[in-house]
Coordinates of C-alpha atoms in Angstrom, one line a residue:
M101 CA 90.6 103.5 105.4
D102 CA 90.3 101.0 102.6
V103 CA 93.2 98.7 101.6
I104 CA 93.5 95.9 99.2
I105 CA 95.0 92.5 100.1
Q106 CA 97.8 92.4 97.4
K107 CA 99.4 89.2 98.5
I108 CA 98.9 86.4 101.0
H109 CA 101.9 84.4 102.1
Q110 CA 101.6 81.0 103.9
L111 CA 104.5 81.4 106.4
T112 CA 103.8 78.4 108.5
P113 CA 101.0 75.8 108.6
S114 CA 99.0 78.2 110.8
I115 CA 100.4 81.7 110.1
R116 CA 99.7 83.8 107.1
A117 CA 101.2 87.2 106.1
F118 CA 98.8 89.6 104.5
E119 CA 100.4 92.4 102.4
L120 CA 98.1 95.4 102.3
V121 CA 98.3 98.3 99.9
S122 CA 96.2 101.5 99.6
A123 CA 93.0 101.1 97.7
N124 CA 93.4 104.5 96.1
G125 CA 97.1 104.3 95.3
T126 CA 98.2 107.0 97.8
P127 CA 101.1 106.3 100.3
L128 CA 99.9 104.8 103.5
P129 CA 100.2 106.7 106.8
T130 CA 103.6 106.5 108.5
F131 CA 104.1 104.2 111.5
E132 CA 106.7 103.4 114.1
A133 CA 108.2 100.0 114.8
G134 CA 106.0 98.1 117.2
A135 CA 102.7 99.6 115.9
H136 CA 99.5 97.8 115.1
I137 CA 96.4 98.4 113.1
D138 CA 92.8 97.8 113.8
V139 CA 91.3 95.5 111.2
H140 CA 87.5 95.7 110.7
L141 CA 86.3 92.3 109.5
K142 CA 83.2 91.4 107.5
N143 CA 81.8 89.4 110.4
G144 CA 81.6 92.7 112.5
L145 CA 84.6 92.0 114.6
T146 CA 87.6 94.4 115.0
R147 CA 91.0 92.9 115.8
Q148 CA 94.4 94.3 116.2
Y149 CA 97.4 93.0 114.2
S150 CA 101.0 94.2 114.5
L151 CA 102.8 95.6 111.5
S152 CA 105.8 93.4 110.6
N153 CA 107.5 95.3 107.8
S154 CA 110.0 98.1 108.0
C155 CA 108.5 101.4 109.1
S156 CA 110.4 103.1 106.3
E157 CA 107.9 101.6 103.8
R158 CA 104.8 103.5 102.9
H159 CA 103.7 101.5 99.9
R160 CA 102.4 98.6 102.0
Y161 CA 101.6 97.2 105.5
V162 CA 102.4 93.6 106.3
I163 CA 100.6 91.8 109.1
G164 CA 101.0 88.2 110.3
V165 CA 97.9 86.4 111.5
L166 CA 97.9 83.1 113.4
H167 CA 94.9 80.9 112.7
D168 CA 94.2 80.2 116.3
A169 CA 92.5 77.0 117.2
N170 CA 90.8 78.9 120.0
S171 CA 89.8 81.8 117.8
R172 CA 86.9 84.0 119.0
G173 CA 86.1 84.6 115.3
G174 CA 88.8 87.1 114.2
S175 CA 91.7 85.0 112.9
R176 CA 89.3 82.4 111.6
C177 CA 87.5 85.0 109.5
I178 CA 90.6 86.6 108.0
H179 CA 92.1 83.2 107.2
T180 CA 89.0 81.7 105.6
E181 CA 87.0 84.6 104.3
Y182 CA 89.6 86.8 102.7
H183 CA 91.6 86.3 99.5
E184 CA 94.1 88.2 97.4
G185 CA 92.4 91.2 95.7
D186 CA 89.8 91.6 98.5
L187 CA 89.1 95.0 100.0
L188 CA 89.7 95.4 103.8
Q189 CA 89.0 98.2 106.2
I190 CA 91.7 99.2 108.7
G191 CA 92.4 102.0 111.1
E192 CA 95.5 104.1 111.1
P193 CA 98.5 102.7 112.9
R194 CA 98.7 103.0 116.7
N195 CA 101.7 102.2 118.8
L196 CA 101.6 100.8 122.4
F197 CA 105.0 99.1 122.0
K198 CA 107.4 101.8 121.0
I199 CA 111.2 101.5 121.0
H200 CA 112.3 103.5 124.0
P201 CA 114.1 106.7 122.9
E202 CA 117.1 106.0 125.2
T203 CA 117.7 102.5 123.7
K204 CA 121.5 102.3 122.9
Q205 CA 121.4 98.5 122.8
A206 CA 118.5 96.1 122.6
I207 CA 117.7 92.5 123.2
L208 CA 114.5 91.2 121.5
F209 CA 112.6 88.0 122.5
A210 CA 109.8 86.6 120.3
G211 CA 107.7 83.5 121.0
G212 CA 105.7 82.1 118.0
I213 CA 103.4 84.7 116.5
G214 CA 105.1 87.3 118.8
I215 CA 107.7 87.7 116.0
T216 CA 105.3 90.1 114.2
P217 CA 106.1 93.4 116.0
I218 CA 109.6 92.2 116.9
L219 CA 110.5 91.9 113.2
S220 CA 109.6 95.5 112.6
M221 CA 111.7 96.5 115.6
A222 CA 114.6 94.6 114.2
Y223 CA 114.4 96.5 110.9
R224 CA 114.3 99.8 112.7
L225 CA 117.2 99.0 115.0
K226 CA 119.3 97.8 112.1
S227 CA 118.6 101.0 110.1
A228 CA 119.4 103.2 113.2
R229 CA 122.6 101.1 113.7
I230 CA 121.6 100.3 117.3
P231 CA 123.3 97.0 118.3
F232 CA 120.7 94.2 119.1
E233 CA 120.2 90.5 119.2
L234 CA 117.0 88.7 118.5
H235 CA 116.0 85.4 120.2
Y236 CA 113.1 83.6 118.5
F237 CA 111.5 80.6 120.3
V238 CA 109.3 78.1 118.4
R239 CA 108.2 74.5 118.9
S240 CA 109.5 73.2 115.5
H241 CA 111.4 74.6 112.5
D242 CA 108.3 74.7 110.3
M243 CA 106.7 77.1 112.8
I244 CA 109.3 79.8 112.2
A245 CA 107.4 82.7 110.6
F246 CA 109.2 85.2 108.3
Y247 CA 112.2 82.8 108.2
G248 CA 113.5 84.2 104.9
N249 CA 113.3 87.8 106.1
L250 CA 115.1 87.0 109.3
T251 CA 117.9 85.0 107.8
E252 CA 118.4 87.4 104.9
H253 CA 118.5 90.7 106.8
F254 CA 119.8 89.9 110.3
G255 CA 122.4 87.1 110.0
S256 CA 124.3 86.7 113.3
N257 CA 121.9 89.0 115.1
I258 CA 119.3 86.3 115.3
H259 CA 119.2 83.1 117.4
F260 CA 116.6 80.5 116.8
H261 CA 115.6 78.4 119.8
I262 CA 113.6 75.3 118.5
Q263 CA 112.0 73.1 121.1
D264 CA 112.3 69.8 119.2
Q265 CA 115.9 70.4 118.1
P266 CA 118.5 69.6 120.7
G267 CA 121.3 72.1 121.1
T268 CA 119.2 75.1 120.2
G269 CA 118.0 76.1 123.7
C270 CA 118.6 79.5 125.2
D271 CA 120.9 80.1 128.2
M272 CA 118.9 83.0 129.7
S273 CA 121.5 83.9 132.2
Q274 CA 124.1 84.2 129.4
A275 CA 121.7 86.1 127.1
L276 CA 120.8 88.6 129.9
H277 CA 124.1 89.0 131.8
Q278 CA 125.5 92.1 129.9
N279 CA 123.0 94.5 131.3
T280 CA 123.6 98.3 131.2
P281 CA 121.1 101.1 131.9
D282 CA 120.9 102.0 128.2
K283 CA 120.1 98.5 127.2
H284 CA 116.4 97.7 126.8
L285 CA 114.5 94.4 126.4
Y286 CA 111.5 93.9 124.2
V287 CA 109.4 90.7 124.3
C288 CA 106.2 89.5 122.6
G289 CA 104.5 86.2 122.6
P290 CA 102.2 84.0 124.7
T291 CA 101.6 85.3 128.2
G292 CA 103.5 82.5 129.9
F293 CA 106.5 83.1 127.6
M294 CA 106.6 86.8 128.4
E295 CA 106.4 86.2 132.1
F296 CA 109.3 83.7 131.8
V297 CA 111.4 86.3 130.0
T298 CA 110.6 89.3 132.2
N299 CA 111.0 87.2 135.4
S300 CA 114.4 86.0 134.1
A301 CA 115.5 89.5 133.4
I302 CA 114.4 90.8 136.8
Q303 CA 116.4 88.0 138.4
A304 CA 119.4 89.0 136.3
G305 CA 119.2 92.5 137.7
W306 CA 117.2 94.3 135.0
Q307 CA 115.0 97.2 136.1
T308 CA 111.3 97.3 135.2
E309 CA 111.8 100.5 133.1
Q310 CA 114.1 98.5 130.8
L311 CA 111.5 95.9 130.1
H312 CA 108.8 96.3 127.4
Q313 CA 106.2 93.9 126.2
E314 CA 103.2 93.6 123.9
H315 CA 100.2 91.5 124.9
F316 CA 98.2 89.6 122.2
V317 CA 95.9 87.8 124.7
A318 CA 95.1 88.8 128.2
Q319 CA 95.3 86.3 131.1
L320 CA 92.0 84.8 132.0
A321 CA 90.7 86.6 135.1
D322 CA 89.2 84.7 138.0
T323 CA 85.5 85.6 137.8
S324 CA 84.3 83.3 140.5
N325 CA 84.2 86.2 143.1
N326 CA 82.6 88.8 140.8
E327 CA 80.0 90.9 142.5
A328 CA 77.3 93.1 141.0
F329 CA 77.8 96.9 141.0
T330 CA 76.1 100.0 139.7
I331 CA 77.3 102.4 137.0
E332 CA 75.9 105.9 136.8
V333 CA 76.5 107.7 133.6
K334 CA 77.3 111.4 134.3
G335 CA 74.7 113.8 132.9
T336 CA 72.0 111.1 132.6
D337 CA 71.2 110.2 136.2
R338 CA 70.7 106.6 134.9
Q339 CA 71.7 103.8 137.2
I340 CA 73.0 100.8 135.3
K341 CA 73.2 97.5 137.1
V342 CA 76.2 95.4 136.1
L343 CA 75.5 91.8 137.1
A344 CA 78.2 89.4 138.2
H345 CA 78.2 87.5 134.9
Q346 CA 78.3 90.7 132.8
T347 CA 81.0 93.1 131.8
A348 CA 80.3 96.8 132.2
T349 CA 80.4 97.2 128.5
Q350 CA 77.7 94.6 128.0
A351 CA 75.5 96.3 130.6
L352 CA 76.0 99.7 129.1
I353 CA 75.3 98.6 125.5
E354 CA 72.1 96.7 126.7
H355 CA 70.9 100.0 128.1
G356 CA 71.5 101.9 124.8
F357 CA 74.8 103.5 125.4
D358 CA 77.5 103.6 122.7
V359 CA 80.8 102.2 124.0
P360 CA 83.6 101.7 121.5
I361 CA 85.0 98.2 121.8
S362 CA 87.7 96.2 120.0
C363 CA 89.8 93.6 121.8
E364 CA 87.3 93.1 124.7
Q365 CA 90.2 91.9 126.8
G366 CA 91.7 95.1 128.2
I367 CA 94.7 95.0 125.8
C368 CA 94.0 97.8 123.3
G369 CA 92.7 100.7 125.3
T370 CA 89.9 101.4 122.8
C371 CA 87.1 101.5 125.5
I372 CA 88.9 103.5 128.2
T373 CA 86.3 105.6 130.1
R374 CA 86.7 108.4 132.6
V375 CA 85.8 107.6 136.2
I376 CA 84.3 110.5 138.2
E377 CA 83.5 108.8 141.4
G378 CA 84.2 105.3 142.9
T379 CA 87.1 102.9 142.8
P380 CA 87.7 100.6 139.8
E381 CA 89.0 97.1 140.0
H382 CA 91.5 97.2 137.2
R383 CA 91.9 94.0 135.1
D384 CA 93.4 95.5 132.0
V385 CA 97.0 95.2 130.8
F386 CA 96.9 98.4 128.8
M387 CA 97.4 101.0 131.5
T388 CA 100.5 101.3 133.7
D389 CA 100.5 100.7 137.5
E390 CA 100.8 104.5 137.9
E391 CA 97.7 105.0 135.8
H392 CA 95.8 102.4 137.7
A393 CA 96.7 104.1 141.0
L394 CA 95.0 107.3 139.8
N395 CA 91.7 105.5 139.5
N396 CA 90.4 108.2 137.2
Q397 CA 89.7 105.9 134.2
F398 CA 89.0 102.2 133.6
T399 CA 88.4 99.7 130.8
P400 CA 84.7 98.6 131.0
C401 CA 85.3 95.6 128.7
C402 CA 87.0 93.7 131.5
S403 CA 87.5 95.8 134.6
R404 CA 85.0 96.0 137.4
A405 CA 84.4 98.1 140.6
K406 CA 85.7 97.8 144.2
S407 CA 83.1 100.3 145.3
K408 CA 79.4 99.6 145.1
K409 CA 79.0 102.3 142.4
L410 CA 81.1 104.0 139.7
V411 CA 80.2 107.3 138.2
I412 CA 81.6 107.5 134.7
E413 CA 81.7 109.9 131.8
L414 CA 81.0 108.7 128.3

């Protein structure tokens, strides 16, 4: 759908908030806290950005975008090629990071740009009168995104942990010690940060079903031992060779097959494809361990095959 960039806010030296409104003036589709939208950019790329505003709002969507120094073209494009008043194409909200329905208490952890879905969750928890605390980790004070929103709406619920300010560190054992089965933890930020938080929680006795996270960037997979394998597309009898340096998606597209792609890292689930025969080597972070164990679907953008051949259905 078409939206207009109504306002752009410079939140930090490297993060901008884009306030999007419907191009035709109608209310935007509803969304749940933790949701994201696909943003279709003028350079042909599609990227996912979390919605940061309250899910009670239908007159606007707010996304926060980090101008990443290692951008693969998405964040650079939206930061440099788009201005207030420009038209933007987006998809309807999707949610892979929902607030668990049995959450009676919550603890939220955000690292850097990871505040974007966490902020929307904080709005929702507050409106539902579910007790929560929010721990926000940044390198310096000027890197705090949505500072005004956080301090105005959440007061004593929020704790800032600023790396270059002594005395603002987080005692993880203290933060995590009051664990009950109806208390859930939500974390978003760089991969290493999320691993630190979830490992700390597990050591403190939290169960995996209480832990929820949102990935922005997948860990780099070790590709040194990649081996070639063959894909057969059901109903075509065509045998597609996937070379060691290729992804399955690249090989399929080169042979004329239409494969929907978006993140190209195994995060969003856009390209999930049914597996009829063979055993995938799962490298995505979208599916659960239980879904991986079924071996009946895989993400061709990053996953490979343990067997010599996969038969898939497109």
